[in-house]
mmCIF file of C-alpha atoms in Angstrom:
data_model
loop_
_atom_site.group_PDB
_atom_site.id
_atom_site.type_symbol
_atom_site.label_atom_id
_atom_site.label_comp_id
_atom_site.label_asym_id
_atom_site.label_seq_id
_atom_site.Cartn_x
_atom_site.Cartn_y
_atom_site.Cartn_z
ATOM 1 C CA MET T 1 -20.788 19.154 22.394
ATOM 2 C CA GLN T 2 -20.413 17.237 19.339
ATOM 3 C CA PRO T 3 -23.519 16.368 17.219
ATOM 4 C CA ASN T 4 -24.797 13.009 17.365
ATOM 5 C CA ARG T 5 -23.618 10.780 14.395
ATOM 6 C CA PRO T 6 -25.763 9.961 12.083
ATOM 7 C CA ALA T 7 -27.197 6.109 12.169
ATOM 8 C CA ALA T 8 -25.617 3.600 10.437
ATOM 9 C CA PRO T 9 -26.615 3.379 6.873
ATOM 10 C CA ARG T 10 -28.496 0.186 6.013
ATOM 11 C CA ASP T 11 -27.576 -0.279 2.203
ATOM 12 C CA PRO T 12 -24.385 -2.469 2.213
ATOM 13 C CA ARG T 13 -23.306 -0.402 -0.282
ATOM 14 C CA ALA T 14 -22.813 2.716 2.214
ATOM 15 C CA ALA T 15 -21.594 0.213 5.186
ATOM 16 C CA ALA T 16 -18.842 -0.697 2.663
ATOM 17 C CA GLN T 17 -18.216 2.627 1.485
ATOM 18 C CA GLN T 18 -17.886 4.161 5.299
ATOM 19 C CA ALA T 19 -15.429 1.350 5.944
ATOM 20 C CA GLN T 20 -13.282 2.094 2.776
ATOM 21 C CA MET T 21 -13.455 6.122 3.850
ATOM 22 C CA ALA T 22 -12.244 5.050 7.574
ATOM 23 C CA ALA T 23 -9.520 2.950 6.143
ATOM 24 C CA SER T 24 -8.183 5.800 4.038
ATOM 25 C CA LEU T 25 -8.205 8.338 6.614
ATOM 26 C CA ALA T 26 -6.403 5.921 9.151
ATOM 27 C CA GLY T 27 -4.062 5.060 6.358
ATOM 28 C CA ALA T 28 -3.317 8.952 5.921
ATOM 29 C CA VAL T 29 -3.274 9.574 9.814
ATOM 30 C CA ASP T 30 -0.832 6.546 10.028
ATOM 31 C CA LEU T 31 1.839 7.882 7.548
ATOM 32 C CA ALA T 32 1.949 11.456 8.960
ATOM 33 C CA ALA T 33 2.186 10.413 12.361
ATOM 34 C CA VAL T 34 4.308 7.241 11.401
ATOM 35 C CA LYS T 35 2.106 5.105 13.724
ATOM 36 C CA ALA T 36 3.111 1.949 15.667
ATOM 37 C CA ARG T 37 7.045 1.919 15.156
ATOM 38 C CA SER T 38 7.426 -0.740 18.092
ATOM 39 C CA GLU T 39 5.287 -3.037 16.188
ATOM 40 C CA ALA T 40 7.086 -2.198 13.002
ATOM 41 C CA ALA T 41 10.419 -3.043 14.954
ATOM 42 C CA ALA T 42 9.338 -6.231 15.951
ATOM 43 C CA ARG T 43 8.344 -7.150 12.603
ATOM 44 C CA ALA T 44 11.537 -6.066 11.193
ATOM 45 C CA GLN T 45 13.461 -8.620 13.699
ATOM 46 C CA ALA T 46 11.431 -11.461 12.146
ATOM 47 C CA ALA T 47 12.045 -10.860 8.772
ATOM 48 C CA PRO T 48 15.024 -11.494 6.469
ATOM 49 C CA PRO T 49 17.808 -9.037 6.242
ATOM 50 C CA PRO T 50 18.078 -7.208 2.747
ATOM 51 C CA SER T 51 20.263 -9.037 0.093
ATOM 52 C CA ALA T 52 22.366 -7.884 -2.893
ATOM 53 C CA SER T 53 21.931 -11.259 -4.160
ATOM 54 C CA THR T 54 18.059 -10.967 -3.895
ATOM 55 C CA PRO T 55 16.669 -9.853 -7.821
ATOM 56 C CA ALA T 56 16.432 -6.152 -8.009
ATOM 57 C CA GLY T 57 12.638 -5.303 -7.010
ATOM 58 C CA ALA T 58 11.673 -8.197 -5.043
ATOM 59 C CA PRO T 59 10.886 -7.719 -1.512
ATOM 60 C CA GLY T 60 13.819 -8.050 0.628
ATOM 61 C CA SER T 61 16.092 -6.996 -1.686
ATOM 62 C CA ALA T 62 18.630 -4.076 -1.865
ATOM 63 C CA VAL T 63 16.530 -2.539 -4.663
ATOM 64 C CA VAL T 64 13.070 -2.740 -4.044
ATOM 65 C CA ASP T 65 9.859 -1.262 -6.069
ATOM 66 C CA VAL T 66 7.484 -0.010 -3.285
ATOM 67 C CA THR T 67 3.595 0.791 -3.629
ATOM 68 C CA GLU T 68 1.126 2.340 -0.859
ATOM 69 C CA ASP T 69 0.382 -1.339 -0.096
ATOM 70 C CA THR T 70 4.196 -2.485 0.662
ATOM 71 C CA PHE T 71 5.453 0.623 2.062
ATOM 72 C CA GLN T 72 4.853 -0.444 5.652
ATOM 73 C CA SER T 73 7.022 -3.655 5.172
ATOM 74 C CA GLU T 74 9.489 -2.219 2.631
ATOM 75 C CA VAL T 75 10.172 0.963 4.022
ATOM 76 C CA LEU T 76 9.128 1.551 7.814
ATOM 77 C CA ASP T 77 9.594 -1.987 8.760
ATOM 78 C CA ARG T 78 12.659 -2.348 7.167
ATOM 79 C CA SER T 79 14.182 0.554 8.522
ATOM 80 C CA PHE T 80 14.572 -0.882 11.870
ATOM 81 C CA GLN T 81 16.966 -3.012 10.224
ATOM 82 C CA VAL T 82 19.063 -1.010 8.008
ATOM 83 C CA PRO T 83 18.824 2.441 6.581
ATOM 84 C CA VAL T 84 16.017 2.700 3.548
ATOM 85 C CA VAL T 85 16.651 5.210 1.007
ATOM 86 C CA LEU T 86 13.371 6.468 -1.105
ATOM 87 C CA ASP T 87 13.665 7.292 -4.641
ATOM 88 C CA LEU T 88 10.613 9.281 -5.466
ATOM 89 C CA TRP T 89 10.411 9.153 -9.478
ATOM 90 C CA ALA T 90 8.110 9.254 -12.275
ATOM 91 C CA GLU T 91 8.495 7.992 -16.156
ATOM 92 C CA TRP T 92 8.240 11.439 -17.542
ATOM 93 C CA CYS T 93 10.773 12.735 -15.405
ATOM 94 C CA GLY T 94 13.989 13.171 -17.138
ATOM 95 C CA PRO T 95 16.235 14.031 -14.458
ATOM 96 C CA CYS T 96 14.942 10.947 -12.519
ATOM 97 C CA LYS T 97 16.467 8.741 -15.315
ATOM 98 C CA GLN T 98 19.799 10.209 -14.555
ATOM 99 C CA LEU T 99 19.813 9.881 -10.763
ATOM 100 C CA SER T 100 17.895 6.295 -10.346
ATOM 101 C CA PRO T 101 20.498 4.369 -12.100
ATOM 102 C CA VAL T 102 23.111 5.803 -9.767
ATOM 103 C CA LEU T 103 21.155 5.032 -6.478
ATOM 104 C CA GLU T 104 20.776 1.534 -7.796
ATOM 105 C CA LYS T 105 24.310 0.757 -8.501
ATOM 106 C CA LEU T 106 25.356 2.243 -4.932
ATOM 107 C CA ALA T 107 22.197 0.122 -3.299
ATOM 108 C CA THR T 108 24.129 -3.116 -5.309
ATOM 109 C CA GLU T 109 27.555 -2.076 -4.079
ATOM 110 C CA GLY T 110 26.064 -1.706 -0.619
ATOM 111 C CA ALA T 111 25.660 -5.343 -0.425
ATOM 112 C CA GLY T 112 22.438 -5.125 1.945
ATOM 113 C CA SER T 113 24.064 -2.221 4.399
ATOM 114 C CA TRP T 114 20.926 -0.118 3.100
ATOM 115 C CA VAL T 115 17.942 -0.445 0.931
ATOM 116 C CA LEU T 116 16.788 1.622 -2.099
ATOM 117 C CA ALA T 117 13.050 1.948 -2.246
ATOM 118 C CA LYS T 118 11.877 3.204 -5.475
ATOM 119 C CA VAL T 119 8.571 4.717 -5.425
ATOM 120 C CA ASP T 120 6.575 5.912 -8.998
ATOM 121 C CA VAL T 121 4.723 9.220 -7.350
ATOM 122 C CA ASP T 122 2.094 9.054 -10.312
ATOM 123 C CA ALA T 123 1.215 5.630 -9.121
ATOM 124 C CA ASN T 124 1.131 6.260 -5.350
ATOM 125 C CA PRO T 125 0.135 9.847 -5.132
ATOM 126 C CA ALA T 126 -0.908 9.244 -1.545
ATOM 127 C CA LEU T 127 2.603 8.450 -0.467
ATOM 128 C CA ALA T 128 3.889 11.862 -2.487
ATOM 129 C CA GLN T 129 1.333 13.839 -0.528
ATOM 130 C CA GLY T 130 2.241 11.983 2.755
ATOM 131 C CA LEU T 131 5.925 12.440 2.320
ATOM 132 C CA ARG T 132 5.368 15.975 1.072
ATOM 133 C CA VAL T 133 7.001 15.567 -2.048
ATOM 134 C CA GLN T 134 7.246 18.651 -3.682
ATOM 135 C CA GLY T 135 9.523 18.145 -6.982
ATOM 136 C CA ILE T 136 11.128 14.854 -8.175
ATOM 137 C CA PRO T 137 13.398 13.282 -8.048
ATOM 138 C CA ALA T 138 13.509 13.510 -4.350
ATOM 139 C CA VAL T 139 15.676 11.284 -2.121
ATOM 140 C CA LYS T 140 14.850 10.694 1.721
ATOM 141 C CA ALA T 141 16.324 8.313 3.856
ATOM 142 C CA VAL T 142 14.167 6.734 6.488
ATOM 143 C CA TRP T 143 15.904 5.318 9.876
ATOM 144 C CA GLN T 144 13.979 3.582 12.635
ATOM 145 C CA GLY T 145 10.362 4.904 10.970
ATOM 146 C CA GLN T 146 11.427 8.534 10.832
ATOM 147 C CA LEU T 147 12.968 10.825 7.946
ATOM 148 C CA VAL T 148 16.226 11.554 8.909
ATOM 149 C CA ALA T 149 17.775 13.214 5.645
ATOM 150 C CA GLU T 150 16.700 14.435 2.008
ATOM 151 C CA PHE T 151 17.218 16.230 -1.362
ATOM 152 C CA THR T 152 15.699 16.981 -4.150
ATOM 153 C CA GLY T 153 17.405 16.877 -7.856
ATOM 154 C CA ALA T 154 19.743 14.949 -9.910
ATOM 155 C CA ILE T 155 23.232 15.128 -8.113
ATOM 156 C CA PRO T 156 26.297 13.675 -9.235
ATOM 157 C CA GLU T 157 27.509 10.312 -8.550
ATOM 158 C CA GLU T 158 30.000 11.105 -5.973
ATOM 159 C CA GLN T 159 27.740 13.246 -4.036
ATOM 160 C CA ALA T 160 24.978 10.692 -4.059
ATOM 161 C CA ARG T 161 27.978 8.401 -2.806
ATOM 162 C CA GLN T 162 28.675 10.706 -0.164
ATOM 163 C CA PHE T 163 25.249 11.086 1.159
ATOM 164 C CA VAL T 164 24.573 6.959 1.219
ATOM 165 C CA THR T 165 27.996 6.856 3.140
ATOM 166 C CA GLU T 166 27.285 9.214 5.682
ATOM 167 C CA LEU T 167 23.844 7.795 6.042
ATOM 168 C CA VAL T 168 25.006 4.295 6.784
ATOM 169 C CA ALA T 169 27.960 5.769 9.245
ATOM 170 C CA ALA T 170 25.285 7.933 10.843
ATOM 171 C CA THR T 171 22.801 5.016 11.343
ATOM 172 C CA SER T 172 25.354 2.741 12.935
ATOM 173 C CA GLY T 173 26.613 5.489 15.505
ATOM 174 C CA GLY T 174 27.639 8.806 13.981
ATOM 175 C CA ALA T 175 26.388 11.704 13.059
ATOM 176 C CA VAL T 176 23.115 12.391 10.400
ATOM 177 C CA PRO T 177 24.149 13.094 6.702
ATOM 178 C CA GLY T 178 25.247 16.138 6.154
ATOM 179 C CA GLY T 179 27.714 16.372 9.468
ATOM 180 C CA ALA T 180 24.899 17.740 11.796
ATOM 181 C CA GLU T 181 24.567 16.246 15.173
ATOM 182 C CA ALA T 182 21.722 13.827 15.335
ATOM 183 C CA GLU T 183 18.508 15.062 16.821
ATOM 184 C CA PRO T 184 17.003 13.305 19.481
ATOM 185 C CA ALA T 185 13.876 11.188 17.894
ATOM 186 C CA GLU T 186 10.325 12.771 17.626
ATOM 187 C CA GLN T 187 8.244 11.500 20.526
ATOM 188 C CA GLU T 188 4.947 10.138 19.689
ATOM 189 C CA ASP T 189 2.178 12.259 21.088
ATOM 190 C CA PRO T 190 -0.321 10.480 23.079
ATOM 191 C CA ARG T 191 -3.106 12.719 22.723
ATOM 192 C CA LEU T 192 -3.167 10.957 18.710
ATOM 193 C CA ASP T 193 -4.110 7.445 20.355
ATOM 194 C CA GLU T 194 -7.552 8.476 21.292
ATOM 195 C CA ALA T 195 -8.208 9.544 18.056
ATOM 196 C CA GLU T 196 -6.722 7.058 16.097
ATOM 197 C CA ALA T 197 -8.662 4.431 18.278
ATOM 198 C CA ALA T 198 -11.560 6.005 17.303
ATOM 199 C CA LEU T 199 -10.583 5.626 13.537
ATOM 200 C CA ASP T 200 -9.992 2.036 14.255
ATOM 201 C CA ARG T 201 -13.532 1.449 15.252
ATOM 202 C CA GLY T 202 -15.028 3.737 12.615
ATOM 203 C CA ASP T 203 -16.071 6.543 15.067
ATOM 204 C CA LEU T 204 -15.649 9.734 13.269
ATOM 205 C CA THR T 205 -17.600 11.624 15.508
ATOM 206 C CA ALA T 206 -15.105 10.956 18.588
ATOM 207 C CA ALA T 207 -12.335 11.305 16.221
ATOM 208 C CA GLU T 208 -13.064 14.744 15.133
ATOM 209 C CA ALA T 209 -13.902 15.318 19.100
ATOM 210 C CA ALA T 210 -10.393 14.052 19.932
ATOM 211 C CA TYR T 211 -8.500 16.128 17.171
ATOM 212 C CA GLN T 212 -10.132 19.346 17.733
ATOM 213 C CA ALA T 213 -9.228 18.915 21.459
ATOM 214 C CA ILE T 214 -5.811 18.879 20.437
ATOM 215 C CA LEU T 215 -6.173 21.692 18.080
ATOM 216 C CA ASP T 216 -7.841 23.646 21.025
ATOM 217 C CA ALA T 217 -4.504 23.271 23.103
ATOM 218 C CA GLU T 218 -1.929 23.411 20.529
ATOM 219 C CA PRO T 219 -3.573 25.343 17.438
ATOM 220 C CA ASP T 220 -0.135 24.483 15.337
ATOM 221 C CA HIS T 221 0.025 20.648 16.000
ATOM 222 C CA PRO T 222 1.803 18.930 12.746
ATOM 223 C CA VAL T 223 -0.888 16.172 12.795
ATOM 224 C CA ALA T 224 -4.006 17.232 14.082
ATOM 225 C CA GLY T 225 -4.999 19.986 11.858
ATOM 226 C CA LEU T 226 -5.100 17.810 8.485
ATOM 227 C CA ALA T 227 -6.394 14.828 10.075
ATOM 228 C CA LEU T 228 -9.332 17.012 11.499
ATOM 229 C CA ARG T 229 -10.298 18.221 8.020
ATOM 230 C CA GLN T 230 -9.928 14.550 6.643
ATOM 231 C CA VAL T 231 -12.112 13.403 9.118
ATOM 232 C CA GLN T 232 -14.919 16.354 8.507
ATOM 233 C CA LEU T 233 -14.719 15.370 4.837
ATOM 234 C CA PHE T 234 -15.435 11.665 5.740
ATOM 235 C CA ARG T 235 -18.174 12.944 7.889
ATOM 236 C CA ARG T 236 -19.932 14.985 5.125
ATOM 237 C CA ALA T 237 -19.277 12.155 2.909
ATOM 238 C CA GLU T 238 -20.926 9.796 4.994
ATOM 239 C CA GLU T 239 -23.983 11.819 5.385
ATOM 240 C CA ALA T 240 -24.243 12.189 1.665
ATOM 241 C CA GLY T 241 -24.577 8.709 1.100
ATOM 242 C CA PRO T 242 -23.995 6.514 -1.843
ATOM 243 C CA ASP T 243 -26.576 8.009 -3.866
ATOM 244 C CA ALA T 244 -24.868 11.361 -3.916
ATOM 245 C CA LEU T 245 -23.450 11.041 -7.101
ATOM 246 C CA ASN T 246 -26.740 9.752 -9.058
ATOM 247 C CA VAL T 247 -28.696 12.939 -7.214
ATOM 248 C CA ALA T 248 -25.902 15.450 -8.528
ATOM 249 C CA ASP T 249 -25.929 13.790 -11.994
ATOM 250 C CA ALA T 250 -29.997 14.310 -12.047
ATOM 251 C CA SER T 251 -29.533 18.018 -10.717
ATOM 252 C CA PRO T 252 -26.767 19.519 -12.567
ATOM 253 C CA ASP T 253 -27.728 23.012 -11.388
ATOM 254 C CA ASP T 254 -28.276 22.028 -7.834
ATOM 255 C CA VAL T 255 -24.763 23.365 -6.433
ATOM 256 C CA ALA T 256 -25.045 22.039 -2.932
ATOM 257 C CA ALA T 257 -25.592 18.633 -4.472
ATOM 258 C CA GLN T 258 -22.372 18.914 -6.670
ATOM 259 C CA THR T 259 -20.420 19.667 -3.538
ATOM 260 C CA ARG T 260 -21.970 16.594 -1.793
ATOM 261 C CA ALA T 261 -20.986 14.506 -4.534
ATOM 262 C CA ALA T 262 -17.557 16.069 -4.682
ATOM 263 C CA ASP T 263 -16.983 15.172 -0.932
ATOM 264 C CA LEU T 264 -18.041 11.702 -1.653
ATOM 265 C CA LEU T 265 -15.509 11.257 -4.577
ATOM 266 C CA LEU T 266 -12.547 12.909 -2.709
ATOM 267 C CA GLY T 267 -13.555 10.673 0.394
ATOM 268 C CA THR T 268 -13.244 7.352 -1.428
ATOM 269 C CA GLY T 269 -9.900 8.717 -3.314
ATOM 270 C CA ASN T 270 -11.136 10.100 -6.609
ATOM 271 C CA VAL T 271 -9.106 13.196 -6.254
ATOM 272 C CA ASP T 272 -9.330 14.422 -9.836
ATOM 273 C CA ALA T 273 -12.879 14.007 -10.212
ATOM 274 C CA ALA T 274 -13.820 15.745 -7.413
ATOM 275 C CA PHE T 275 -12.222 18.638 -8.332
ATOM 276 C CA ASP T 276 -13.298 18.230 -12.006
ATOM 277 C CA ARG T 277 -16.876 18.115 -10.535
ATOM 278 C CA LEU T 278 -16.531 21.624 -8.915
ATOM 279 C CA LEU T 279 -14.518 23.071 -11.680
ATOM 280 C CA ASP T 280 -17.120 22.258 -14.175
ATOM 281 C CA VAL T 281 -19.971 23.841 -11.523
ATOM 282 C CA ILE T 282 -17.663 27.385 -11.400
ATOM 283 C CA ARG T 283 -17.200 27.331 -15.340
ATOM 284 C CA ARG T 284 -21.048 27.352 -15.875
ATOM 285 C CA THR T 285 -22.462 29.423 -13.176
ATOM 286 C CA ALA T 286 -21.888 32.818 -11.894
ATOM 287 C CA GLY T 287 -22.803 34.872 -8.340
ATOM 288 C CA GLU T 288 -23.202 33.099 -5.566
ATOM 289 C CA ASP T 289 -23.476 29.606 -6.810
ATOM 290 C CA ARG T 290 -20.163 29.819 -8.453
ATOM 291 C CA ASP T 291 -18.705 31.308 -5.254
ATOM 292 C CA LEU T 292 -20.308 28.362 -3.108
ATOM 293 C CA ALA T 293 -18.524 25.866 -5.562
ATOM 294 C CA ARG T 294 -15.143 27.825 -5.509
ATOM 295 C CA LYS T 295 -15.004 27.948 -1.631
ATOM 296 C CA HIS T 296 -15.979 24.475 -1.436
ATOM 297 C CA LEU T 297 -13.218 23.508 -4.001
ATOM 298 C CA VAL T 298 -10.387 25.376 -2.186
ATOM 299 C CA GLU T 299 -11.697 23.552 0.873
ATOM 300 C CA LEU T 300 -11.180 20.346 -0.668
ATOM 301 C CA PHE T 301 -7.505 21.584 -1.624
ATOM 302 C CA GLY T 302 -6.771 22.027 2.271
ATOM 303 C CA VAL T 303 -7.849 18.687 2.551
ATOM 304 C CA VAL T 304 -5.233 16.980 -0.078
ATOM 305 C CA GLY T 305 -2.558 19.142 0.519
ATOM 306 C CA ASP T 306 -0.688 21.859 -1.442
ATOM 307 C CA GLU T 307 1.880 19.179 -1.851
ATOM 308 C CA ASP T 308 0.172 16.985 -4.061
ATOM 309 C CA PRO T 309 0.481 18.115 -7.625
ATOM 310 C CA ARG T 310 -3.013 17.630 -8.247
ATOM 311 C CA VAL T 311 -3.662 20.706 -6.206
ATOM 312 C CA GLY T 312 -1.477 22.727 -8.121
ATOM 313 C CA ALA T 313 -3.010 21.808 -11.166
ATOM 314 C CA ALA T 314 -6.633 22.228 -9.958
ATOM 315 C CA ARG T 315 -5.541 25.710 -8.615
ATOM 316 C CA ARG T 316 -4.526 26.629 -11.927
ATOM 317 C CA ALA T 317 -7.757 25.421 -13.562
ATOM 318 C CA LEU T 318 -9.435 27.406 -11.009
ATOM 319 C CA THR T 319 -7.675 30.532 -11.893
ATOM 320 C CA LEU T 320 -8.680 30.188 -15.811
ATOM 321 C CA ALA T 321 -12.212 29.207 -14.841
ATOM 322 C CA LEU T 322 -12.439 32.522 -13.065
ATOM 323 C CA TYR T 323 -10.756 34.626 -15.112
#
């Protein structure tokens, strides 16, 4: 039996914060599950087809810059019209600067037969995490709301041309890129509907119970495990309340207060600040206090995911702090 959910906070700041956390979680789960493909297909039918004549970077063009806010419309929705190739890059990445111009040239030559969606991973870390980016440049092809092919690293123009040529051929009735036979589309898991409906109405307790029920029946479920950890984080952040940061700042030696503040920070998207707060506790404490902060930090790593580069950086900082 699930514990009763705490009463709704009366402080307007807390209510707004709760809504923000619920929206963040819903977005993360949506990305992992590629939710509402049928609605995306309907929107795509009403949208104009991509065009090489539209200025590069503008919505609807063959080359478009994508953010977390436009991912749904410019990637998922568009992929029901034509294949979308994601170019995941960063300003500091030398190989990205070699590959990106090649992909842009090919997209222009494609004259709207496919779309190149450019994603700056530094500016859009949630997308990078949701897409499980482990290195850049990374290229991922999306068709009808699903990933169908990918590669990592800069490749010569002829290989990039072959990749997009096979992609266009595959999505017009042939094999998937690389010559493999097309796999049947992944089916939506109806068990997720209950959890997602609970998230939509802001009921974290019901969402937690629904995800836990899925894991009880299928411990290795590809979505429910991460989603459950996220829900549990947001429950803790909600219970900590909007004053958790002030309380922690006023009591720097109270490790429990610091962990609550870290939960609040992570729950509102401040990943680095959450990690840094616990790393600071670890550096200046010892014994049980240090171990409590370390265990909580490792738990937060699991919420964010090892694919996120911020987790890798924080793990290295943790090693230095401990040894």
